[in-house]
Every structure is written in C-alpha cells, then in structure tokens.
mmCIF file of C-alpha atoms and ligand atoms in Angstrom:
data_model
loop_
_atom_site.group_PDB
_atom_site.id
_atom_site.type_symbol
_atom_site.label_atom_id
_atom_site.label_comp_id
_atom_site.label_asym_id
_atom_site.label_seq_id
_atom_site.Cartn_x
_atom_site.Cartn_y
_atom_site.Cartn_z
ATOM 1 C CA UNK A 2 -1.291 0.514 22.346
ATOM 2 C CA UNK A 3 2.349 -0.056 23.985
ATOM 3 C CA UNK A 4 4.567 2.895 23.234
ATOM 4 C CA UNK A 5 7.391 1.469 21.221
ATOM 5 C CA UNK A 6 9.418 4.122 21.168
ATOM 6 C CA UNK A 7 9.770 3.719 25.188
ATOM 7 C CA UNK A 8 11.432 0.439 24.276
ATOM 8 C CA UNK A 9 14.666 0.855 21.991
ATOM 9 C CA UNK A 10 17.508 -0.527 22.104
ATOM 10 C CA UNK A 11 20.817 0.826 22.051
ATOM 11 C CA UNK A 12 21.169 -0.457 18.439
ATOM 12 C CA UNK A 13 17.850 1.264 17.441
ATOM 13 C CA UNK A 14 19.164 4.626 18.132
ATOM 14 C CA UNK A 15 21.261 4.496 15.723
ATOM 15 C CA UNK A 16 21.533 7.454 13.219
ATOM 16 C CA UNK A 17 19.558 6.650 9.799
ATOM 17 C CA UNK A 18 21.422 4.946 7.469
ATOM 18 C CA UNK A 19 20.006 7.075 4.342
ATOM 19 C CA UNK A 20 21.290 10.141 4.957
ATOM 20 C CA UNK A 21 19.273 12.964 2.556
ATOM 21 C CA UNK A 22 18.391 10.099 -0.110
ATOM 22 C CA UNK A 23 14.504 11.079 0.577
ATOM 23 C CA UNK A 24 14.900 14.477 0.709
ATOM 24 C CA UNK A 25 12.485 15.692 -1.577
ATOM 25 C CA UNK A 26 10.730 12.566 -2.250
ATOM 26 C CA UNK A 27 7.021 11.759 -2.548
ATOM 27 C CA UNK A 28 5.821 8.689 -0.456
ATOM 28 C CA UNK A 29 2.950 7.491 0.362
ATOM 29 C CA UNK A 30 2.561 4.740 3.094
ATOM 30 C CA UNK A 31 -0.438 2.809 3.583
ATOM 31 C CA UNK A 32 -1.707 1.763 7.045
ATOM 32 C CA UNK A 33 -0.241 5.161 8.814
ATOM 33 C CA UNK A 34 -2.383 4.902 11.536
ATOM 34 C CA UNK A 35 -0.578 2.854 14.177
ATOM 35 C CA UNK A 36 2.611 0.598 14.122
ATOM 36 C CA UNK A 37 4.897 0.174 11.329
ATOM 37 C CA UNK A 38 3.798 2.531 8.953
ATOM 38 C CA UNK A 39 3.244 5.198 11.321
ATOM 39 C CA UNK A 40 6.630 4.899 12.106
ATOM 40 C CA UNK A 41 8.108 5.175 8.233
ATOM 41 C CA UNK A 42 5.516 7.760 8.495
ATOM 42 C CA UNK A 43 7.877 9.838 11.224
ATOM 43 C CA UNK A 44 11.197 8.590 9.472
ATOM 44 C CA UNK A 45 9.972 9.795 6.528
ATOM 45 C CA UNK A 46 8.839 12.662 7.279
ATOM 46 C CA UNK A 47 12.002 13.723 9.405
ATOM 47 C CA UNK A 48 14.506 12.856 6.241
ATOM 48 C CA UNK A 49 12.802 15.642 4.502
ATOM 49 C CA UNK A 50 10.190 13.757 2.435
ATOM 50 C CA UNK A 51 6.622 14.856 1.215
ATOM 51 C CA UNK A 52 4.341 12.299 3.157
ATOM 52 C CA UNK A 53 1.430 11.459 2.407
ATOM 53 C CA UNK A 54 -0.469 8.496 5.345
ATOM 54 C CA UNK A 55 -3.616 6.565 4.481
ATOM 55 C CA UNK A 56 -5.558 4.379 7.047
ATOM 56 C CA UNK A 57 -8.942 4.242 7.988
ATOM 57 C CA UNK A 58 -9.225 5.565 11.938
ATOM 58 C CA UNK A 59 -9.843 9.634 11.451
ATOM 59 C CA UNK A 60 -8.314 9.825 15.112
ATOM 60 C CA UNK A 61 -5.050 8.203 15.068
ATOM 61 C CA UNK A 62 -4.346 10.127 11.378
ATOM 62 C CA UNK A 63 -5.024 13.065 13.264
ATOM 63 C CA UNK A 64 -3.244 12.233 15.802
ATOM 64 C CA UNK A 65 0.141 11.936 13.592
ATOM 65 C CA UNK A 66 -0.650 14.719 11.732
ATOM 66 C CA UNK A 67 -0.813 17.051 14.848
ATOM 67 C CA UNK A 68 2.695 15.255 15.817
ATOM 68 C CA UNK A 69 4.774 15.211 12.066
ATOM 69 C CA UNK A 70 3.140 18.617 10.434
ATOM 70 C CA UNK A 71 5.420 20.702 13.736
ATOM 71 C CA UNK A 72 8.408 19.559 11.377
ATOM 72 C CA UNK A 73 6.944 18.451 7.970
ATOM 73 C CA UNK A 74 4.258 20.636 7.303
ATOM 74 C CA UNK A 75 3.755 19.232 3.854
ATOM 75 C CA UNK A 76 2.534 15.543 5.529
ATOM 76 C CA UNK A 77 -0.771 14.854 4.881
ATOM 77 C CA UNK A 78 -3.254 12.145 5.845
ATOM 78 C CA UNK A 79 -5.707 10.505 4.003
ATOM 79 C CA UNK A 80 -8.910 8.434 5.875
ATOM 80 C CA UNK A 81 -9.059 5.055 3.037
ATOM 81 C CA UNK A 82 -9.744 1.614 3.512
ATOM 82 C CA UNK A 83 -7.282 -0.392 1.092
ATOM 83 C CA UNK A 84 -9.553 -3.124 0.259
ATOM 84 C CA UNK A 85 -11.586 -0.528 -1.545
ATOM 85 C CA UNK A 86 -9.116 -0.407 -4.578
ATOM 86 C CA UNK A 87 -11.032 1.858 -6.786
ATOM 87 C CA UNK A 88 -10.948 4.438 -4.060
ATOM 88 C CA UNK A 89 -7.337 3.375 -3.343
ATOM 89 C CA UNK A 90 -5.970 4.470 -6.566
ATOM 90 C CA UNK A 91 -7.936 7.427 -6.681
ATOM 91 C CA UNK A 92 -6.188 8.446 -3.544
ATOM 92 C CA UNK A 93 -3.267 7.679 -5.231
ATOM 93 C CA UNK A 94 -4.082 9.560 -8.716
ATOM 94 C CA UNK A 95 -4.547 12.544 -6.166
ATOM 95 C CA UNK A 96 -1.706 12.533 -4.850
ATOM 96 C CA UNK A 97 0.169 12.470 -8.096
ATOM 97 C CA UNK A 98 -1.230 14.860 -9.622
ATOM 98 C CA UNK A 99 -1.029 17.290 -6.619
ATOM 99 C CA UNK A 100 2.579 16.799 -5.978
ATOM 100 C CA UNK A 101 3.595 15.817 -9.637
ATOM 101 C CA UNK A 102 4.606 12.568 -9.210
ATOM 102 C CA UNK A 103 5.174 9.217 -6.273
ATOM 103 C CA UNK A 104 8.735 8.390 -6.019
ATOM 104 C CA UNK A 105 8.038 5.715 -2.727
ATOM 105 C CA UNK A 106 5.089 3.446 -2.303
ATOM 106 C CA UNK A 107 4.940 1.476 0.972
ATOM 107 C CA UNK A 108 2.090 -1.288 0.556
ATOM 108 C CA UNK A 109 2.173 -1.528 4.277
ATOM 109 C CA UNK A 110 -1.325 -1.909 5.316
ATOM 110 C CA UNK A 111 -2.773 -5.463 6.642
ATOM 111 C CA UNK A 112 -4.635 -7.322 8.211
ATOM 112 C CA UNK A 113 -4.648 -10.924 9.703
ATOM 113 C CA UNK A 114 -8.359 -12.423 10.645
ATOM 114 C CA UNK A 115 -7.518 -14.345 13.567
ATOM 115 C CA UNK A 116 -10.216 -17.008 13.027
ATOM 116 C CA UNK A 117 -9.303 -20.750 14.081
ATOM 117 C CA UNK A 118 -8.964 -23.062 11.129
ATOM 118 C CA UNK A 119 -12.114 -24.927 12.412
ATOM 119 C CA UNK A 120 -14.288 -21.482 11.878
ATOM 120 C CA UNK A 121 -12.322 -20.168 9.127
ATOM 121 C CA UNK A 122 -14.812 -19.520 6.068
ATOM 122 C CA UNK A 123 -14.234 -18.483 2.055
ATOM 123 C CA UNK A 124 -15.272 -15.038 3.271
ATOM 124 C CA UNK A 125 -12.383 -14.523 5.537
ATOM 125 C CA UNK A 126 -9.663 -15.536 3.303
ATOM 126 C CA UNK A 127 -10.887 -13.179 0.380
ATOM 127 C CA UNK A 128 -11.335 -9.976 2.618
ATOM 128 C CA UNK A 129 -7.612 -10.954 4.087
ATOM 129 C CA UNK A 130 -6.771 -11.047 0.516
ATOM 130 C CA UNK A 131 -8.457 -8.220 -0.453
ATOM 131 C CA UNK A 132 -6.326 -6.208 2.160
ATOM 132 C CA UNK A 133 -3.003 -7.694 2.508
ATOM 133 C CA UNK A 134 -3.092 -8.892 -1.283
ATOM 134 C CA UNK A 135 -5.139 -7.068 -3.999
ATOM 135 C CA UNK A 136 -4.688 -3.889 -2.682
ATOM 136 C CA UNK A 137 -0.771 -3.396 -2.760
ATOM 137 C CA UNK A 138 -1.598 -4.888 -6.423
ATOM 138 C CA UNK A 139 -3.737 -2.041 -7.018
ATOM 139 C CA UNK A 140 -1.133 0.441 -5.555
ATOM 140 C CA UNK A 141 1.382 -0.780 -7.758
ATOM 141 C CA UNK A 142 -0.727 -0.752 -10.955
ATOM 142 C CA UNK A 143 -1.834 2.783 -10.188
ATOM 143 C CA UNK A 144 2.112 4.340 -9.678
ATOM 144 C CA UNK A 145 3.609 1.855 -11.778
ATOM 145 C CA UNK A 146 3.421 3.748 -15.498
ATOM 146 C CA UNK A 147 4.188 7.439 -13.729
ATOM 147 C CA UNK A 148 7.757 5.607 -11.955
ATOM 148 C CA UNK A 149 8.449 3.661 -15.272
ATOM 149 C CA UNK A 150 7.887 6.960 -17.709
ATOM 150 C CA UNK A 151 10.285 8.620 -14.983
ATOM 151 C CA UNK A 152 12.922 5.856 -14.901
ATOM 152 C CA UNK A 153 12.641 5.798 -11.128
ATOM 153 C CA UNK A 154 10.657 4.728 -8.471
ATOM 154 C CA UNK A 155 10.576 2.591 -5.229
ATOM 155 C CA UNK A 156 7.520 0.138 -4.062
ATOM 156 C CA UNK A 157 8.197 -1.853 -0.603
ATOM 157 C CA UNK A 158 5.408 -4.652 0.159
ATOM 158 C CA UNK A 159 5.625 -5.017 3.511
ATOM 159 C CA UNK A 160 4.952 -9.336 3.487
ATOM 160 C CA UNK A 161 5.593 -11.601 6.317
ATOM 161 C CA UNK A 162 7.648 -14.463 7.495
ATOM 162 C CA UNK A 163 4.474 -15.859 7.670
ATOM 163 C CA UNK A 164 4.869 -15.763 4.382
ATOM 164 C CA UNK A 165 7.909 -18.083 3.361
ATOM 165 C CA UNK A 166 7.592 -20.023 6.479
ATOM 166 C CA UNK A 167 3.416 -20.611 7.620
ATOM 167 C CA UNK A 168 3.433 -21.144 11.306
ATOM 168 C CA UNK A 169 0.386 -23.791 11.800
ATOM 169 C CA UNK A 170 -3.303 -22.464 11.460
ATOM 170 C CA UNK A 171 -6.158 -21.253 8.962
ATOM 171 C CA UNK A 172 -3.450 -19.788 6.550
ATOM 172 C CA UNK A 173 -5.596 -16.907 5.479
ATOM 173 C CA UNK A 174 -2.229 -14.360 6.580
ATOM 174 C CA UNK A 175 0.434 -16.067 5.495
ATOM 175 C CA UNK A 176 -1.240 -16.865 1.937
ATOM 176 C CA UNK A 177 -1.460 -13.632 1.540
ATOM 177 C CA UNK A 178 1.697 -12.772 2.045
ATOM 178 C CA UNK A 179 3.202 -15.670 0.346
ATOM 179 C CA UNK A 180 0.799 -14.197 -2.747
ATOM 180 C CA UNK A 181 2.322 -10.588 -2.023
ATOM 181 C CA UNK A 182 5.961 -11.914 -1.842
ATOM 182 C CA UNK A 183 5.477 -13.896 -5.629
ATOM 183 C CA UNK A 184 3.955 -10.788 -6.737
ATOM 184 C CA UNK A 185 6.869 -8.441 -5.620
ATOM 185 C CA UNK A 186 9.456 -10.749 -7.237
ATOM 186 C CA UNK A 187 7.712 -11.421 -10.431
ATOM 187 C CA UNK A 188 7.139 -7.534 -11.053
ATOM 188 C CA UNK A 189 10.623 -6.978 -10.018
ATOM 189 C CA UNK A 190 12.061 -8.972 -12.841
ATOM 190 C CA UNK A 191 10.699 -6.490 -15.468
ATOM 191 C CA UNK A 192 10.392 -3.103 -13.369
ATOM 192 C CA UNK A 193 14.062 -3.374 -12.248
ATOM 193 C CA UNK A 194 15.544 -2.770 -15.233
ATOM 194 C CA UNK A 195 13.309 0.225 -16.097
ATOM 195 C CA UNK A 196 14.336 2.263 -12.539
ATOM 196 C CA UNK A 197 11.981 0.977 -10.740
ATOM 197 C CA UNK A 198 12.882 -0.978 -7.548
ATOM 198 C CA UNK A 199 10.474 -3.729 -5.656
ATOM 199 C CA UNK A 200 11.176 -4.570 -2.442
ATOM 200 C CA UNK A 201 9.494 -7.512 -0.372
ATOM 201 C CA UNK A 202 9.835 -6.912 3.806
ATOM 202 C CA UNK A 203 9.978 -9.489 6.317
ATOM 203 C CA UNK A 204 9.646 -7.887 9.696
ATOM 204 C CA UNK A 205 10.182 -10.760 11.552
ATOM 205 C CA UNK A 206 8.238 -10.073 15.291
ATOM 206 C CA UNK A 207 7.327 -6.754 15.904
ATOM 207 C CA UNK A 208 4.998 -5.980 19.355
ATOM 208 C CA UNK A 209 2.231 -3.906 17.749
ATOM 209 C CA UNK A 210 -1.098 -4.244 17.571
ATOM 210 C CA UNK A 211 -1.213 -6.891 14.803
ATOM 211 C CA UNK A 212 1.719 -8.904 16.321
ATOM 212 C CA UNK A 213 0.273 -9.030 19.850
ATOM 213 C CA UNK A 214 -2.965 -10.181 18.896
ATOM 214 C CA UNK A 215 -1.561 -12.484 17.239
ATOM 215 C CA UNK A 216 0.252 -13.558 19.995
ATOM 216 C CA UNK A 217 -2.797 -13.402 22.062
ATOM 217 C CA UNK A 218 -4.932 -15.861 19.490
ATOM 218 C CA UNK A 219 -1.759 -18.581 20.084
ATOM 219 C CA UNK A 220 1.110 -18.055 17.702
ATOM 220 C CA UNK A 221 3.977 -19.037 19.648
ATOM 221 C CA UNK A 222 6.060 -16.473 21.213
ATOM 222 C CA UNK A 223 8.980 -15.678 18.684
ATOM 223 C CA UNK A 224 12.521 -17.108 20.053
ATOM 224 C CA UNK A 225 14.196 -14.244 21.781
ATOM 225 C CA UNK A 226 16.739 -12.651 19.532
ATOM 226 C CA UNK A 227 13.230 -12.618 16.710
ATOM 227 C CA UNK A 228 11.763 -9.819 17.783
ATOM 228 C CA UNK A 229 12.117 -6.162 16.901
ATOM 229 C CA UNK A 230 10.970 -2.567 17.487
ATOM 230 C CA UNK A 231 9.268 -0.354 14.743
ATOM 231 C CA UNK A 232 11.893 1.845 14.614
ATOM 232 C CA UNK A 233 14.216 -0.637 14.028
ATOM 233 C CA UNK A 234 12.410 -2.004 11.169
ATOM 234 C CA UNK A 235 11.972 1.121 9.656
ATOM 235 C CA UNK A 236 15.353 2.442 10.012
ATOM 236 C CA UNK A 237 16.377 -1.146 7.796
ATOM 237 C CA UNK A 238 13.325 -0.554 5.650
ATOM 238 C CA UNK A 239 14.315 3.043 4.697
ATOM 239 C CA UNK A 240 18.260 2.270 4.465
ATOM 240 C CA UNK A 241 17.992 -0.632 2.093
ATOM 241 C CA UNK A 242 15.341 0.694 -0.074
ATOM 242 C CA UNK A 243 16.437 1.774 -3.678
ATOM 243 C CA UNK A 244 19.111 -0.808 -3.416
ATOM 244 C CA UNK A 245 19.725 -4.012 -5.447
ATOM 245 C CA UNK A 246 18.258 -6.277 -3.248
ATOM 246 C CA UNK A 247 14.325 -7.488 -3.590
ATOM 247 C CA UNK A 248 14.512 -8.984 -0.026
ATOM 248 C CA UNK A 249 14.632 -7.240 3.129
ATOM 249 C CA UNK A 250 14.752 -9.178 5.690
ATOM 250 C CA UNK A 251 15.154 -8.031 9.358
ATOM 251 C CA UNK A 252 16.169 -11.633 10.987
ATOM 252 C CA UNK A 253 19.218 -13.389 10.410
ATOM 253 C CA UNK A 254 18.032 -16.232 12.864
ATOM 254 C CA UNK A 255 14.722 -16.843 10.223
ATOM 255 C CA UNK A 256 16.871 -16.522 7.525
ATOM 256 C CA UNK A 257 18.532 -19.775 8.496
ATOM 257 C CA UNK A 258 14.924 -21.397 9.605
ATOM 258 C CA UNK A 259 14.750 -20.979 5.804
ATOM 259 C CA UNK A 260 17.895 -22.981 5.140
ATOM 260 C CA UNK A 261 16.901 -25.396 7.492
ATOM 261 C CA UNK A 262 13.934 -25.818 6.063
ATOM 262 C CA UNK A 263 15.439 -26.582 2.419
ATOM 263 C CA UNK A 264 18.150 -28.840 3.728
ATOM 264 C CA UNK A 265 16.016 -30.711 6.248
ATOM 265 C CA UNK A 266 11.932 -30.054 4.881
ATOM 266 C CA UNK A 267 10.691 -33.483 7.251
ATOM 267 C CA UNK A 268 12.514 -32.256 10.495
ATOM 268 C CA UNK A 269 11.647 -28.600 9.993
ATOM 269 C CA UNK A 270 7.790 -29.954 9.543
ATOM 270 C CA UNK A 271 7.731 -32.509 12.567
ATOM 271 C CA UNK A 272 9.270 -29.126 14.200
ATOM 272 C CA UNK A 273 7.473 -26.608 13.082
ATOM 273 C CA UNK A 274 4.380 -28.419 13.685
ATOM 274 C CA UNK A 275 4.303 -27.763 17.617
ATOM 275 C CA UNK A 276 6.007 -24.456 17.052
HETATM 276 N N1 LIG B 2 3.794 -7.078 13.873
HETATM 277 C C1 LIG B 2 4.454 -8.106 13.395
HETATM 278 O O1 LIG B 2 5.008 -8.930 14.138
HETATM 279 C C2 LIG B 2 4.573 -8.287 11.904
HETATM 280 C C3 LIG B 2 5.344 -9.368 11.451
HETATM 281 C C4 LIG B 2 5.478 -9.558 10.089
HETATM 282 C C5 LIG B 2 4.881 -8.670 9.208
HETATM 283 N N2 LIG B 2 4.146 -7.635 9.675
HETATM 284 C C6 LIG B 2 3.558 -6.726 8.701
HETATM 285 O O2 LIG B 2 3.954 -5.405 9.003
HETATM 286 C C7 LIG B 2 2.960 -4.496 8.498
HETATM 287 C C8 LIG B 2 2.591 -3.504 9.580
HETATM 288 O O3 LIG B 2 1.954 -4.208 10.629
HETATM 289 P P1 LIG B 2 1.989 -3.690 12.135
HETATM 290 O O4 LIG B 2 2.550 -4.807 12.931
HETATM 291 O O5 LIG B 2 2.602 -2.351 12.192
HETATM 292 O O6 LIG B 2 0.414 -3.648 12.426
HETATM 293 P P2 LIG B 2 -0.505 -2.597 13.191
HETATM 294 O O7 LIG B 2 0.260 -1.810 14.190
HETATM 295 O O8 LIG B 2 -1.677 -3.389 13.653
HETATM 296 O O9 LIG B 2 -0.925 -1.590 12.010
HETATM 297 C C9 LIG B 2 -1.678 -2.029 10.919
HETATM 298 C C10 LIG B 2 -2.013 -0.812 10.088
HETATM 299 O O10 LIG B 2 -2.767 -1.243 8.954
HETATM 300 C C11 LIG B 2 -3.914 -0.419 8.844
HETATM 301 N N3 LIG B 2 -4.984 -1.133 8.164
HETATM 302 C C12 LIG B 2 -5.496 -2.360 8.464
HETATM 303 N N4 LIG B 2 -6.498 -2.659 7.632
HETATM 304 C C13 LIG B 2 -6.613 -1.592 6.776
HETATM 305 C C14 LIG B 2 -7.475 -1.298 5.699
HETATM 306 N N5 LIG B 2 -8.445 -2.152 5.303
HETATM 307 N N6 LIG B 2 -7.319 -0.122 5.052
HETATM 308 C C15 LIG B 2 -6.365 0.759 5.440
HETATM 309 N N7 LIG B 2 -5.510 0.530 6.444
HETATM 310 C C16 LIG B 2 -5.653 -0.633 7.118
HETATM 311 C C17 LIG B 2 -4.256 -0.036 10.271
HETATM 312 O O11 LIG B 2 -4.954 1.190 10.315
HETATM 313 P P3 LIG B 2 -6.535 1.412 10.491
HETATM 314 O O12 LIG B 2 -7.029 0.398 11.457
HETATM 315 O O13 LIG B 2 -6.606 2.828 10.969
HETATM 316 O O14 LIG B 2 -7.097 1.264 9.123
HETATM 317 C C18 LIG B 2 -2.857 0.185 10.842
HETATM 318 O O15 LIG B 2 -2.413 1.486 10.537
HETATM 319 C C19 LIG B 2 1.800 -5.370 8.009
HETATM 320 O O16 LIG B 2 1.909 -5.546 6.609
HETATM 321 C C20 LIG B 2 2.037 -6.689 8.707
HETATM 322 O O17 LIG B 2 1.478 -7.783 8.016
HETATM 323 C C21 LIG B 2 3.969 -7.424 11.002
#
C-alpha cells in the first residue's frame, strides 16, 4: 500500500488542533488495520489516549501495535470482523469493562463491493450493509447507555460523499452511507442533549486502499483540490470532534456540489451523469 505519510503537505504538518482534549480517553476505532483508522489509530494514540484497534488482518494489527505500543503502551489490537455484530459488541463490552468505560467510538470500518451494476446481486448490497451499515449501529447500541449514564461520550461514523452525492453505479456504497449518515443525525437529535456527541465524516478522496480501487473499478478521478491525505483527515476528524457540529466535512469544493445540486438538481444530474 502507498505510504501516505511520504506524501504531506505543508498544511498537513500542522500541529493537532486538540491539544490534550484526549488525554486520558478511551477510544476504540474500527478498521485499524490500514488507512484512515490506522491513522486516528497513531493520532490517538500520540495525544495520550487509551487505544484500542479492531480489524480483521492479524498482520497489519501487529504491525501497528509493534509501531504505537514504543509510545502508548496501553494500545491494544483486537482481530474482529464488524459484520459479525454479536462478536462486535462483545469486543466492545470488553473493552469497557477492562478500562471502565468508552469515551470515543470511531465506526470507521468499510467496505465498498466493487461489482458493476449489471452483476450486482441482493447478496452484495446486504454484506455492504452489514459492514458499512449495521455494524456502526451495533457499535453505537453497545456504548450508547455507558456514554449516556456518564453524560459524555463521542461516536464519529466515518460515511461518504458517496453518501449525499451517489456518483453513477450499483449504489451498494453510497446507500450505505447515505443509511449511516440518516442514522448519525437522527440519533444525534436525542443523544446530544444527554452529552453525547454524533458526528457524520465525509472524507472526500483519500488514496488508500479503498479509494484507489475504487478508482481502479472507474470512479472518476476526484477534481484536483478533492483529494486528501490520512493525516489530514484525521487531524480534522480529531479537532472537530466533541464539538457542536454533526457534520464534518473535509471539502469545501463538495460542499458547494451540494448547493449546486439543490439550486440546480437537472443540471447537476445531466452532469453528474458522465462524472
Ligand atoms: N478512501 C476514500 O477516498 C474514502 C472516501 C470517503 C469515505 N471513506 C471512508 O473512510 C473510511 C476509511 O476508509 P479507508 O479509505 O481508510 O480504507 P482502507 O485503507 O481500505 O481501510 C479500510 C479498513 O476497514 C477495515 N475493514 C474492512 N472490512 C472490515 C470488516 N468486515 N471488519 C473489520 N474491519 C474491516 C480494513 O481492515 P481489514 O481488511 O484488516 O479488516 C481496513 O482497516 C471508510 O469508512 C470509508 O468508507 C473513504
């Protein structure tokens, strides 16, 4: 996989915006293994946080365990596929009641089947779901009454712009991601006034693993000031998290493709349709 730390801009090494606010904190961030989560795995971990990664390769946990535990010995790694949602919250159960309590869920795992809308089957859109959807339910449900008893908590669902605007295809992604994104601002409504905070990401283009194969199946190449590195989306991630706002959203230039959009919905479409 590319090494995207080899590739940041100036802007990206910035100092962290969040000073100590997760010193101390309990977080557990799904899909640790590679990409985005493995870096809010590293940010984490360096503002002082308890960590605690799940994925499902053995290898690349190991991997970031042998790199964070030099400097957070207390992160931890935990081999767990999402869509298996009674093991899932088990994981999560286990956590809680080793370290008393989850202060930060990132739903960050997903997974995006890259099957052409003329093979697509039923199959494909309910194990996308089952990843990229049901489990970040499941994550929620299972830290949910612990933050709400406490009066304070943070969940990030990592969704898509995928999500709010589909590019053309089989849907099965962005779907799920639109279904993630209504779920994130429903449950905010209620959890927000009880300490808890939801947050709903939109990435915009980032060149991992997921993103280039994307790429590589035919989504057009993101317009040039779209994309961005991990860290960058992390450092935004961790910086805005705990605040007032549900959205966090990483591009300025898709926020106003979602103006557009509203404004002008036939142009966008006759647009969007060969884009
Ligand atoms: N890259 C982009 O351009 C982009 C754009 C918008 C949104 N996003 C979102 O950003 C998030 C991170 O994506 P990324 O780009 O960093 O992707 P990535 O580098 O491909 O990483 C995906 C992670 O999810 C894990 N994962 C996948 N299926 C899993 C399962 N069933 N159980 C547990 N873990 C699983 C993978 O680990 P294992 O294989 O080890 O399980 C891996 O750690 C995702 O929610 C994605 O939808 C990405």
């Amino acid at each position: 996989m590319a090494d995207h730390r080899s590739r940041l801009s100036p802007a990206s090494r910035r100092p962290a915006a969040y000073g100590e606010r997760y010193r101390g904190q309990v977080a557990v961030v799904t899909g640790a293994s590679a990409g985005l989560g493995a870096q809010l795995c590293r940010d984490l971990a360096g503002a002082g946080a308890t960590v605690v990664g799940l994925a499902r390769n053995r290898e690349r946990l190991h991997a970031l365990a042998a790199e964070l535990r030099a400097t957070s010995p207390g992160f931890a790694t935990v081999q767990c596929d999402v869509s298996d949602t009674v093991a899932l919250q088990r994981t999560l159960d286990d956590v809680a009641a080793a370290q008393g309590r989850v202060d930060l869920l990132v739903n960050n795992a997903a997974q995006d089947p890259g099957v052409r809308l003329a093979d697509i089957g039923e199959d494909d859109f309910r194990h996308t779901f089952d990843v990229n959807f049901f489990a970040p339910v499941a994550a929620t449900l299972a830290v949910m009454p612990g933050m709400v008893e406490r009066g304070h908590g943070t969940i990030v669902n990592i969704s898509s712009d995928g999500g709010r605007l589909p590019s053309p295809g089989p849907g099965a992604y962005s779907s799920s991601k639109a279904a993630l994104s209504a779920f994130s601002e429903s449950t905010s409504f209620r959890l927000g006034p009880k300490g808890v905070s939801i947050h709903v990401v939109y990435p915009a283009f980032m060149a991992t693993e997921l993103g280039l194969s994307a790429l590589g199946r035919g989504l057009r190449r993101p317009p040039r000031m779209t994309p961005r590195s991990v860290e960058s989306v992390s450092r935004r991630i961790l910086a805005r998290a705990g605040g007032p706002s549900l959205e966090i959203s990483v591009s300025g230039l898709i926020d106003a493709a979602m103006v557009f959009r509203q404004v002008m919905p036939r142009t966008y479409h006759r647009l969007r349709r060969n884009w």
